[in-house]
Amino acid sequence: MSETSAIVQTLKKLLRTANVTYADVAAALDLSESSVKRLFSDQDFSLKRLDQVCQLMNMEISDLMRQLDEGKQHIESLSLDQEQLLVSDLKLLVVASCAMNHWSFSEITTRYTISETELIQCLAKLDKLQMIELLPKNKIKLLIAPHFNWIKNGPIQRYFESQVQTDFLNSSFTNKGELRLFTTGMLSRNSNATLLKRMERLAQEFRQFHNEDSSLPLEKRFGTSMVVAIRPWELTAFESLRREQDKRVF
């Protein structure tokens, strides 16, 4: 379905919900009812007329577009094969990451050694995966749900976890914008559970900031990663001195 068709279908749905008839629309636009029906059939609305129809429902055009976006089926995850496709093609993975971070076509080609032809091919693949919609003039519309997740222990998670071990943690974390905290002690199961919930809330805050900052120019945003981890654990060196192995189950 084209974007224009989707807008008109959403408008018709909202009119029905608001109990606004074609006759009501005709009166507001100073047209005959048959002319209004033709407008909907031909999907030929000027912005002025679209705004007038929205006003009948006490809405702005921006409200209509928000309803349109909410009505679309945004994917929440990929299949195993789809994730494998991404990790098997570095340029495709880079383009997917850029799209998920709201980069434009020109921003991708300017910062990475990816030609326009290669980028269009990658975007076409992402469009087929329904991660994005490739619009005219190479505009990129993200189609993933706010709570989109990679498969647990799937190809993408395994790929990035390997990079965390060999690349991300290979730092002193002393530069501006960096921080590494490590603390150890002995906790009860209840205390551990409380910390787990707080860590989940922290991750939610990170995603919220990511969404809020997506409207800022790329020059004001920086690729940022955060690793938060906790587990019952003892240094192997310490464990080697135990008289007996700790057989307790957490």
XYZ file of N, CA and C in Angstrom:
750
model
N 0.843 -1.192 0.000
C 0.000 0.000 0.000
C 0.880 1.244 0.000
N 0.575 2.221 -0.898
C 1.356 3.449 -0.956
C 1.078 4.301 0.273
N 1.965 5.281 0.510
C 1.795 6.163 1.666
C 0.496 6.958 1.557
N 0.168 7.421 0.331
C -1.063 8.189 0.134
C -2.287 7.339 0.452
N -2.292 6.104 -0.045
C -3.416 5.202 0.227
C -3.561 4.947 1.716
N -2.430 4.765 2.394
C -2.464 4.499 3.833
C -3.028 5.695 4.593
N -2.679 6.911 4.156
C -3.194 8.121 4.811
C -4.710 8.207 4.650
N -5.190 7.973 3.427
C -6.631 8.064 3.161
C -7.388 6.989 3.930
N -6.846 5.774 3.970
C -7.508 4.698 4.709
C -7.574 5.015 6.200
N -6.502 5.582 6.733
C -6.494 5.973 8.146
C -7.505 7.081 8.399
N -7.581 8.037 7.473
C -8.536 9.140 7.599
C -9.970 8.616 7.609
N -10.285 7.687 6.722
C -11.637 7.112 6.665
C -11.973 6.373 7.959
N -10.993 5.656 8.483
C -11.207 4.923 9.732
C -11.496 5.880 10.885
N -10.751 6.976 10.948
C -10.947 7.955 12.017
C -12.291 8.667 11.884
N -12.708 8.930 10.650
C -14.016 9.561 10.425
C -15.143 8.659 10.917
N -15.032 7.359 10.626
C -16.059 6.417 11.091
C -16.095 6.374 12.612
N -14.910 6.347 13.226
C -14.838 6.305 14.688
C -15.470 7.545 15.309
N -15.287 8.694 14.643
C -15.823 9.961 15.156
C -17.263 10.209 14.706
N -17.850 9.242 13.973
C -19.224 9.373 13.456
C -19.393 10.603 12.560
N -18.356 10.894 11.787
C -18.413 11.990 10.817
C -18.716 11.387 9.444
N -19.799 11.848 8.813
C -20.241 11.278 7.544
C -19.668 12.055 6.358
N -19.840 11.474 5.156
C -19.437 12.184 3.941
C -20.216 13.490 3.810
N -21.461 13.477 4.264
C -22.280 14.697 4.207
C -21.675 15.787 5.092
N -21.171 15.390 6.261
C -20.522 16.358 7.153
C -19.265 16.932 6.501
N -18.498 16.051 5.858
C -17.277 16.497 5.183
C -17.627 17.433 4.033
N -18.679 17.081 3.281
C -19.106 17.909 2.148
C -19.481 19.313 2.606
N -20.189 19.400 3.724
C -20.594 20.711 4.246
C -19.378 21.530 4.666
N -18.402 20.874 5.282
C -17.208 21.582 5.750
C -16.349 22.069 4.588
N -16.309 21.296 3.502
C -15.475 21.654 2.352
C -16.238 22.459 1.303
N -17.543 22.651 1.549
C -18.403 23.361 0.593
C -18.400 22.654 -0.765
N -18.570 21.330 -0.699
C -18.620 20.505 -1.900
C -19.866 19.632 -1.847
N -20.200 19.035 -2.972
C -21.294 18.069 -2.971
C -20.791 16.762 -2.368
N -21.719 15.945 -1.899
C -21.323 14.669 -1.300
C -20.652 13.766 -2.327
N -21.124 13.822 -3.576
C -20.511 13.005 -4.630
C -19.071 13.449 -4.891
N -18.812 14.754 -4.781
C -17.445 15.257 -4.981
C -16.523 14.776 -3.864
N -17.061 14.718 -2.646
C -16.268 14.228 -1.514
C -15.932 12.752 -1.699
N -16.924 11.975 -2.140
C -16.672 10.548 -2.375
C -15.599 10.364 -3.442
N -15.612 11.255 -4.444
C -14.612 11.174 -5.504
C -13.221 11.533 -4.968
N -13.175 12.495 -4.031
C -11.900 12.849 -3.404
C -11.271 11.630 -2.726
N -12.106 10.904 -1.983
C -11.605 9.721 -1.285
C -11.250 8.615 -2.271
N -12.059 8.466 -3.312
C -11.809 7.417 -4.297
C -10.530 7.687 -5.081
N -10.343 8.955 -5.480
C -9.149 9.324 -6.252
C -7.942 9.587 -5.361
N -8.192 9.665 -4.049
C -7.123 9.956 -3.077
C -6.406 11.246 -3.454
N -7.222 12.275 -3.724
C -6.696 13.539 -4.238
C -7.027 14.670 -3.266
N -6.273 14.725 -2.148
C -6.499 15.745 -1.133
C -5.369 16.770 -1.150
N -5.730 18.049 -1.162
C -4.718 19.078 -0.928
C -4.479 19.141 0.579
N -3.366 19.738 0.988
C -3.088 19.867 2.418
C -4.172 20.687 3.116
N -4.682 21.702 2.409
C -5.720 22.547 3.000
C -6.973 21.734 3.285
N -7.395 20.919 2.314
C -8.602 20.114 2.511
C -8.372 19.021 3.550
N -7.176 18.451 3.543
C -6.861 17.432 4.542
C -6.945 18.033 5.941
N -6.444 19.253 6.088
C -6.496 19.933 7.379
C -7.939 20.220 7.780
N -8.781 20.610 6.803
C -10.189 20.902 7.099
C -10.920 19.652 7.587
N -10.629 18.512 6.969
C -11.263 17.264 7.392
C -10.796 16.886 8.796
N -9.513 17.065 9.058
C -8.988 16.763 10.394
C -9.645 17.650 11.451
N -9.879 18.916 11.102
C -10.495 19.842 12.049
C -11.899 19.393 12.442
N -12.581 18.689 11.537
C -13.915 18.160 11.866
C -13.852 17.200 13.049
N -12.701 16.569 13.226
C -12.529 15.606 14.323
C -11.688 16.200 15.447
N -11.507 17.537 15.399
C -10.681 18.232 16.397
C -9.259 17.666 16.425
N -8.731 17.424 15.231
C -7.389 16.871 15.089
C -6.539 17.769 14.210
N -5.222 17.627 14.359
C -4.274 18.253 13.452
C -3.770 17.184 12.474
N -3.165 17.623 11.382
C -2.599 16.667 10.437
C -1.540 15.810 11.125
N -0.809 16.406 12.060
C 0.215 15.649 12.794
C -0.415 14.506 13.585
N -1.634 14.726 14.105
C -2.340 13.658 14.824
C -2.702 12.518 13.873
N -3.110 12.893 12.659
C -3.440 11.890 11.644
C -2.216 11.041 11.316
N -1.067 11.698 11.134
C 0.150 10.971 10.788
C 0.599 10.064 11.929
N 0.373 10.512 13.152
C 0.729 9.679 14.296
C -0.159 8.434 14.346
N -1.444 8.620 14.051
C -2.359 7.476 14.000
C -1.957 6.516 12.884
N -1.518 7.076 11.772
C -1.068 6.250 10.649
C 0.124 5.401 11.061
N 1.079 6.025 11.732
C 2.289 5.311 12.139
C 1.974 4.239 13.169
N 1.077 4.559 14.114
C 0.728 3.588 15.154
C -0.031 2.400 14.581
N -0.726 2.627 13.472
C -1.506 1.553 12.868
C -0.680 0.568 12.072
N 0.556 0.924 11.778
C 1.414 0.031 11.006
C 1.964 -1.076 11.893
N 2.171 -2.223 11.290
C 2.737 -3.355 12.005
C 4.258 -3.223 12.030
N 4.814 -2.835 13.156
C 6.257 -2.718 13.290
C 6.805 -4.029 13.841
N 7.879 -4.509 13.246
C 8.403 -5.806 13.654
C 9.096 -5.706 15.008
N 8.999 -6.773 15.779
C 9.571 -6.809 17.120
C 10.857 -7.618 17.175
N 11.113 -8.424 16.139
C 12.342 -9.219 16.086
C 12.505 -9.767 14.673
N 13.684 -10.312 14.399
C 13.949 -10.980 13.131
C 14.004 -12.484 13.363
N 13.968 -13.239 12.282
C 14.132 -14.684 12.396
C 15.616 -15.007 12.520
N 15.920 -16.247 12.855
C 17.309 -16.684 12.980
C 18.050 -16.502 11.658
N 17.407 -16.892 10.552
C 18.038 -16.764 9.233
C 18.271 -15.297 8.869
N 17.327 -14.431 9.246
C 17.469 -13.010 8.930
C 18.628 -12.388 9.708
N 18.760 -12.757 10.976
C 19.893 -12.256 11.755
C 21.208 -12.774 11.177
N 21.208 -14.029 10.750
C 22.420 -14.605 10.172
C 22.807 -13.870 8.896
N 21.800 -13.445 8.130
C 22.056 -12.672 6.913
C 22.773 -11.371 7.250
N 22.370 -10.718 8.317
C 22.996 -9.452 8.708
C 24.454 -9.642 9.113
N 24.726 -10.642 9.949
C 26.098 -10.806 10.442
C 27.028 -11.367 9.372
N 26.467 -11.925 8.311
C 27.304 -12.477 7.240
C 27.745 -11.408 6.246
N 27.200 -10.200 6.372
C 27.511 -9.110 5.439
C 27.796 -7.855 6.261
N 29.083 -7.516 6.421
C 29.473 -6.409 7.294
C 28.828 -5.092 6.878
N 28.817 -4.801 5.576
C 28.238 -3.533 5.128
C 26.736 -3.489 5.398
N 26.063 -4.619 5.223
C 24.630 -4.674 5.514
C 24.386 -4.447 7.001
N 25.238 -5.020 7.842
C 25.102 -4.851 9.291
C 25.337 -3.395 9.687
N 26.331 -2.759 9.067
C 26.608 -1.344 9.347
C 25.412 -0.480 8.947
N 24.860 -0.744 7.769
C 23.715 0.040 7.290
C 22.504 -0.177 8.196
N 22.291 -1.413 8.639
C 21.180 -1.699 9.551
C 21.346 -0.924 10.853
N 22.570 -0.909 11.380
C 22.843 -0.179 12.615
C 22.607 1.316 12.424
N 23.053 1.854 11.290
C 22.851 3.278 11.008
C 21.359 3.612 10.899
N 20.621 2.760 10.197
C 19.180 2.998 10.038
C 18.478 2.982 11.389
N 18.873 2.046 12.251
C 18.258 1.947 13.576
C 18.609 3.147 14.445
N 19.687 3.848 14.073
C 20.088 5.048 14.806
C 19.709 6.325 14.062
N 18.786 6.177 13.085
C 18.178 7.322 12.403
C 19.181 8.143 11.584
N 20.093 7.455 10.885
C 21.000 8.138 9.966
C 20.307 8.318 8.621
N 20.653 9.386 7.923
C 20.119 9.609 6.579
C 21.019 8.928 5.548
N 20.535 8.856 4.315
C 21.283 8.242 3.213
C 22.646 8.918 3.051
N 22.643 10.246 2.996
C 23.898 10.977 2.767
C 24.850 10.852 3.948
N 24.314 10.769 5.158
C 25.172 10.627 6.338
C 25.917 9.291 6.312
N 25.260 8.255 5.814
C 25.903 6.937 5.747
C 27.026 6.941 4.712
N 26.737 7.460 3.507
C 27.759 7.447 2.449
C 28.913 8.391 2.761
N 28.640 9.455 3.526
C 29.693 10.411 3.873
C 30.675 9.821 4.876
N 30.180 9.019 5.801
C 31.020 8.540 6.900
C 31.587 7.144 6.692
N 31.008 6.382 5.779
C 31.503 5.023 5.553
C 31.869 4.826 4.084
N 32.812 3.923 3.843
C 33.231 3.622 2.470
C 32.219 2.676 1.828
N 31.012 3.179 1.690
C 29.912 2.445 1.061
C 29.383 3.322 -0.069
N 29.424 2.809 -1.286
C 28.974 3.599 -2.427
C 27.452 3.738 -2.410
N 26.944 4.682 -3.187
C 25.495 4.883 -3.253
C 24.799 3.627 -3.766
N 25.408 2.979 -4.764
C 24.816 1.751 -5.312
C 24.765 0.658 -4.252
N 25.873 0.487 -3.519
C 25.913 -0.520 -2.454
C 24.895 -0.201 -1.370
N 24.772 1.077 -1.038
C 23.842 1.472 0.017
C 22.401 1.196 -0.394
N 22.064 1.509 -1.629
C 20.703 1.236 -2.113
C 20.417 -0.263 -2.061
N 21.409 -1.071 -2.435
C 21.235 -2.530 -2.382
C 21.012 -3.000 -0.944
N 21.783 -2.443 -0.011
C 21.626 -2.814 1.400
C 20.262 -2.381 1.927
N 19.859 -1.169 1.589
C 18.564 -0.666 2.052
C 17.412 -1.479 1.466
N 17.582 -1.925 0.223
C 16.550 -2.763 -0.397
C 16.410 -4.083 0.363
N 17.538 -4.630 0.829
C 17.492 -5.866 1.616
C 16.803 -5.626 2.959
N 17.107 -4.488 3.591
C 16.467 -4.166 4.870
C 14.976 -3.915 4.682
N 14.611 -3.337 3.540
C 13.202 -3.127 3.209
C 12.493 -4.480 3.081
N 13.164 -5.428 2.437
C 12.594 -6.770 2.278
C 12.439 -7.462 3.629
N 13.362 -7.171 4.557
C 13.272 -7.730 5.910
C 12.229 -7.002 6.752
N 11.667 -5.911 6.188
C 10.660 -5.076 6.850
C 11.221 -4.341 8.068
N 12.539 -4.126 8.070
C 13.141 -3.309 9.117
C 12.970 -1.825 8.803
N 12.947 -1.504 7.511
C 12.764 -0.124 7.073
C 11.812 -0.097 5.888
N 11.399 1.108 5.530
C 10.712 1.327 4.263
C 11.561 2.320 3.480
N 12.014 1.909 2.303
C 12.833 2.780 1.461
C 11.898 3.648 0.631
N 11.870 4.934 0.951
C 10.946 5.873 0.335
C 11.597 6.563 -0.863
N 10.804 7.276 -1.668
C 11.381 8.043 -2.780
C 12.485 8.979 -2.305
N 13.429 9.253 -3.208
C 14.593 10.103 -2.929
C 15.468 9.509 -1.824
N 15.408 8.180 -1.702
C 16.256 7.438 -0.760
C 16.043 7.849 0.700
N 14.822 8.237 1.028
C 14.486 8.497 2.419
C 14.315 7.157 3.131
N 14.737 7.101 4.384
C 14.701 5.855 5.150
C 13.696 5.989 6.287
N 12.701 5.119 6.297
C 11.710 5.123 7.379
C 11.873 3.847 8.194
N 12.167 4.003 9.468
C 12.397 2.860 10.345
C 11.069 2.197 10.697
N 11.028 0.861 10.614
C 9.784 0.129 10.854
C 9.887 -0.871 12.002
N 10.864 -0.692 12.878
C 10.976 -1.622 14.003
C 10.247 -1.045 15.211
N 9.699 -1.934 16.025
C 8.957 -1.518 17.213
C 9.908 -0.929 18.254
N 9.394 -0.044 19.125
C 10.249 0.538 20.173
C 10.894 -0.519 21.061
N 10.203 -1.655 21.233
C 10.728 -2.718 22.092
C 11.362 -3.839 21.262
N 11.837 -3.499 20.057
C 12.506 -4.475 19.197
C 13.688 -5.100 19.936
N 13.834 -6.417 19.796
C 14.939 -7.120 20.443
C 15.566 -8.120 19.485
N 16.870 -8.304 19.627
C 17.543 -9.371 18.901
C 17.262 -10.692 19.607
N 17.381 -11.791 18.881
C 17.142 -13.113 19.461
C 18.154 -13.374 20.571
N 17.663 -13.828 21.710
C 18.554 -14.120 22.828
C 19.551 -15.201 22.429
N 20.830 -14.876 22.574
C 21.925 -15.773 22.198
C 21.883 -16.129 20.709
N 21.274 -15.239 19.909
C 21.213 -15.449 18.465
C 22.448 -14.894 17.777
N 22.480 -14.927 16.448
C 23.660 -14.488 15.693
C 24.110 -13.061 16.012
N 23.162 -12.129 16.130
C 23.528 -10.733 16.396
C 24.109 -10.583 17.797
N 23.443 -11.162 18.786
C 23.946 -11.055 20.158
C 25.322 -11.691 20.288
N 25.512 -12.843 19.664
C 26.817 -13.513 19.752
C 27.900 -12.668 19.084
N 27.548 -12.040 17.965
C 28.523 -11.200 17.256
C 28.950 -10.025 18.132
N 27.980 -9.307 18.684
C 28.320 -8.129 19.474
C 28.973 -8.504 20.800
N 28.588 -9.638 21.379
C 29.234 -10.065 22.617
C 30.705 -10.379 22.386
N 31.024 -10.938 21.218
C 32.431 -11.202 20.908
C 33.195 -9.892 20.764
N 32.531 -8.867 20.222
C 33.174 -7.560 20.086
C 33.339 -6.884 21.445
N 32.384 -7.121 22.354
C 32.493 -6.565 23.703
C 33.733 -7.114 24.392
N 33.948 -8.428 24.257
C 35.079 -9.064 24.924
C 36.412 -8.580 24.363
N 36.505 -8.443 23.031
C 37.799 -8.159 22.401
C 38.030 -6.685 22.104
N 36.970 -5.884 22.053
C 37.112 -4.499 21.605
C 36.617 -3.507 22.659
N 35.358 -3.604 23.024
C 34.759 -2.615 23.918
C 35.461 -2.553 25.273
N 35.731 -3.706 25.880
C 36.339 -3.723 27.209
C 37.849 -3.490 27.181
N 38.419 -3.424 25.987
C 39.852 -3.170 25.852
C 40.115 -1.668 25.949
N 39.850 -1.110 27.117
C 39.965 0.331 27.336
C 40.213 0.593 28.811
N 40.849 1.723 29.093
C 41.058 2.117 30.488
C 39.832 2.827 31.054
N 38.903 3.233 30.171
C 37.671 3.935 30.567
C 37.977 5.177 31.406
N 38.983 5.936 30.965
C 39.355 7.156 31.685
C 39.126 8.416 30.856
N 38.663 8.255 29.625
C 38.408 9.419 28.781
C 37.065 10.050 29.120
N 36.838 11.245 28.590
C 35.589 11.951 28.839
C 34.412 11.143 28.291
N 33.363 11.033 29.084
C 32.191 10.271 28.664
C 32.313 8.786 28.919
N 33.392 8.361 29.604
C 33.609 6.939 29.885
C 33.591 6.680 31.391
N 33.137 5.512 31.760
C 33.129 5.126 33.172
C 33.055 3.610 33.265
N 33.902 3.044 34.088
C 33.820 1.611 34.372
C 33.773 1.435 35.881
N 32.775 0.707 36.339
C 32.626 0.437 37.763
C 32.706 -1.065 37.983
N 33.436 -1.467 38.985
C 33.469 -2.881 39.346
C 33.466 -2.970 40.861
N 32.520 -3.682 41.380
C 32.458 -3.869 42.826
C 32.075 -5.309 43.111
N 32.538 -5.808 44.205
C 32.261 -7.203 44.538
C 31.936 -7.325 46.018
N 31.151 -8.300 46.352
C 30.742 -8.517 47.734
C 29.921 -9.789 47.813
N 29.183 -9.948 48.886
C 28.328 -11.120 49.049
C 26.904 -10.641 49.281
N 25.988 -11.096 48.423
C 24.604 -10.634 48.463
C 23.643 -11.800 48.662
N 22.494 -11.479 49.229
C 21.419 -12.469 49.335
C 20.684 -12.548 48.004
N 19.832 -13.544 47.851
C 19.037 -13.664 46.632
C 18.115 -12.456 46.468
N 17.545 -11.966 47.573
C 16.638 -10.816 47.502
C 17.364 -9.556 47.034
N 18.549 -9.324 47.564
C 19.319 -8.147 47.155
C 19.710 -8.248 45.688
N 20.075 -9.444 45.264
C 20.424 -9.666 43.862
C 19.230 -9.357 42.963
N 18.042 -9.823 43.360
C 16.831 -9.598 42.565
C 16.508 -8.109 42.471
N 16.722 -7.369 43.562
C 16.473 -5.924 43.559
C 17.401 -5.213 42.585
N 18.670 -5.603 42.592
C 19.631 -4.989 41.675
C 19.304 -5.316 40.220
N 18.842 -6.532 39.961
C 18.469 -6.909 38.599
C 17.375 -5.985 38.062
N 16.373 -5.697 38.884
C 15.284 -4.817 38.458
C 15.789 -3.403 38.192
N 16.704 -2.921 39.040
C 17.253 -1.578 38.839
C 18.089 -1.516 37.561
N 18.795 -2.581 37.262
C 19.588 -2.631 36.035
C 18.687 -2.610 34.805
N 17.558 -3.308 34.885
C 16.602 -3.306 33.776
C 16.030 -1.911 33.560
N 15.759 -1.195 34.664
C 15.255 0.176 34.545
C 16.310 1.087 33.923
N 17.571 0.870 34.277
C 18.655 1.662 33.700
C 18.737 1.439 32.192
N 18.585 0.188 31.766
C 18.602 -0.116 30.332
C 17.420 0.553 29.624
N 16.266 0.600 30.290
C 15.101 1.281 29.723
C 15.363 2.773 29.575
N 16.038 3.365 30.560
C 16.389 4.785 30.477
C 17.320 5.038 29.296
N 18.268 4.136 29.093
C 19.198 4.264 27.964
C 18.414 4.299 26.654
N 17.468 3.355 26.492
C 16.666 3.308 25.266
C 15.811 4.562 25.118
N 15.307 5.077 26.245
C 14.488 6.292 26.205
C 15.320 7.486 25.739
N 16.530 7.626 26.269
C 17.412 8.708 25.836
C 17.746 8.562 24.349
N 17.962 7.317 23.923
C 18.246 7.061 22.502
C 17.097 7.565 21.636
N 15.865 7.268 22.030
C 14.699 7.702 21.247
C 14.545 9.218 21.274
N 14.747 9.820 22.444
C 14.603 11.271 22.569
C 15.664 12.010 21.756
N 16.880 11.480 21.729
C 17.982 12.156 21.044
C 17.994 11.901 19.542
N 17.133 10.998 19.066
C 17.147 10.649 17.640
C 16.793 11.832 16.747
N 16.118 12.848 17.299
C 15.746 14.016 16.500
C 16.887 15.032 16.385
N 17.952 14.849 17.156
C 19.083 15.773 17.107
C 19.930 15.518 15.863
N 20.652 16.530 15.379
C 21.559 16.319 14.240
C 22.613 15.277 14.591
N 23.093 14.570 13.586
C 24.076 13.514 13.815
C 25.336 14.054 14.487
N 25.686 15.313 14.200
C 26.890 15.912 14.778
C 26.806 16.023 16.299
N 25.593 15.986 16.841
C 25.424 16.116 18.285
C 25.191 14.770 18.973
N 25.268 13.680 18.197
C 25.068 12.351 18.774
C 26.324 11.504 18.577
N 26.591 10.640 19.528
C 27.788 9.807 19.487
C 27.396 8.346 19.706
N 27.996 7.457 18.929
C 27.765 6.034 19.148
C 28.184 5.672 20.565
N 27.262 5.144 21.330
C 27.518 4.876 22.747
C 27.003 3.489 23.117
N 27.792 2.749 23.855
C 27.375 1.424 24.317
C 27.506 1.355 25.831
N 26.634 0.587 26.427
C 26.652 0.414 27.876
C 26.512 -1.068 28.185
N 27.411 -1.588 28.973
C 27.347 -2.983 29.405
C 27.051 -2.998 30.898
N 25.986 -3.673 31.283
C 25.630 -3.808 32.694
C 25.492 -5.299 32.972
N 26.249 -5.802 33.918
C 26.238 -7.249 34.154
C 26.375 -7.549 35.641
N 25.757 -8.623 36.042
C 25.881 -9.084 37.428
C 25.672 -10.593 37.436
N 26.421 -11.296 38.244
C 26.193 -12.734 38.416
C 26.925 -13.222 39.658
N 26.402 -14.263 40.301
C 27.141 -14.885 41.395
C 28.455 -15.434 40.834
N 29.578 -15.020 41.416
C 30.867 -15.337 40.788
C 31.994 -15.211 41.801
N 32.998 -16.046 41.637
C 34.204 -15.963 42.456
C 35.411 -16.106 41.543
N 36.444 -15.324 41.804
C 37.662 -15.433 41.010
C 38.151 -16.884 40.991
N 38.539 -17.331 39.819
C 39.039 -18.700 39.693
C 40.239 -18.928 40.608
N 41.078 -17.895 40.744
C 42.256 -18.011 41.614
C 41.847 -18.242 43.061
N 40.780 -17.558 43.508
C 40.294 -17.748 44.877
C 39.680 -19.134 45.029
N 38.900 -19.507 44.015
C 38.185 -20.786 44.072
C 39.161 -21.960 44.160
N 40.338 -21.789 43.575
C 41.321 -22.880 43.570
C 41.851 -23.189 44.968
N 41.680 -22.253 45.905
C 42.176 -22.452 47.268
C 41.104 -22.993 48.211
N 39.885 -23.174 47.712
C 38.819 -23.698 48.574
C 39.135 -25.141 48.989
N 38.814 -25.467 50.229
C 38.996 -26.844 50.691
C 37.985 -27.767 50.016
N 36.750 -27.225 49.826
C 35.709 -27.995 49.152
C 35.004 -27.090 48.151
N 34.556 -27.658 47.058
C 33.832 -26.894 46.046
C 32.492 -26.435 46.600
N 32.138 -25.174 46.320
C 30.847 -24.644 46.764
C 29.754 -25.237 45.878
N 28.951 -26.124 46.442
C 27.939 -26.838 45.661
C 26.553 -26.215 45.777
N 26.462 -25.063 46.442
C 25.160 -24.412 46.567
C 24.650 -23.942 45.205
N 23.335 -24.022 45.019
C 22.702 -23.534 43.792
C 22.063 -22.193 44.098
N 22.372 -21.171 43.316
C 21.865 -19.825 43.611
C 20.352 -19.777 43.423
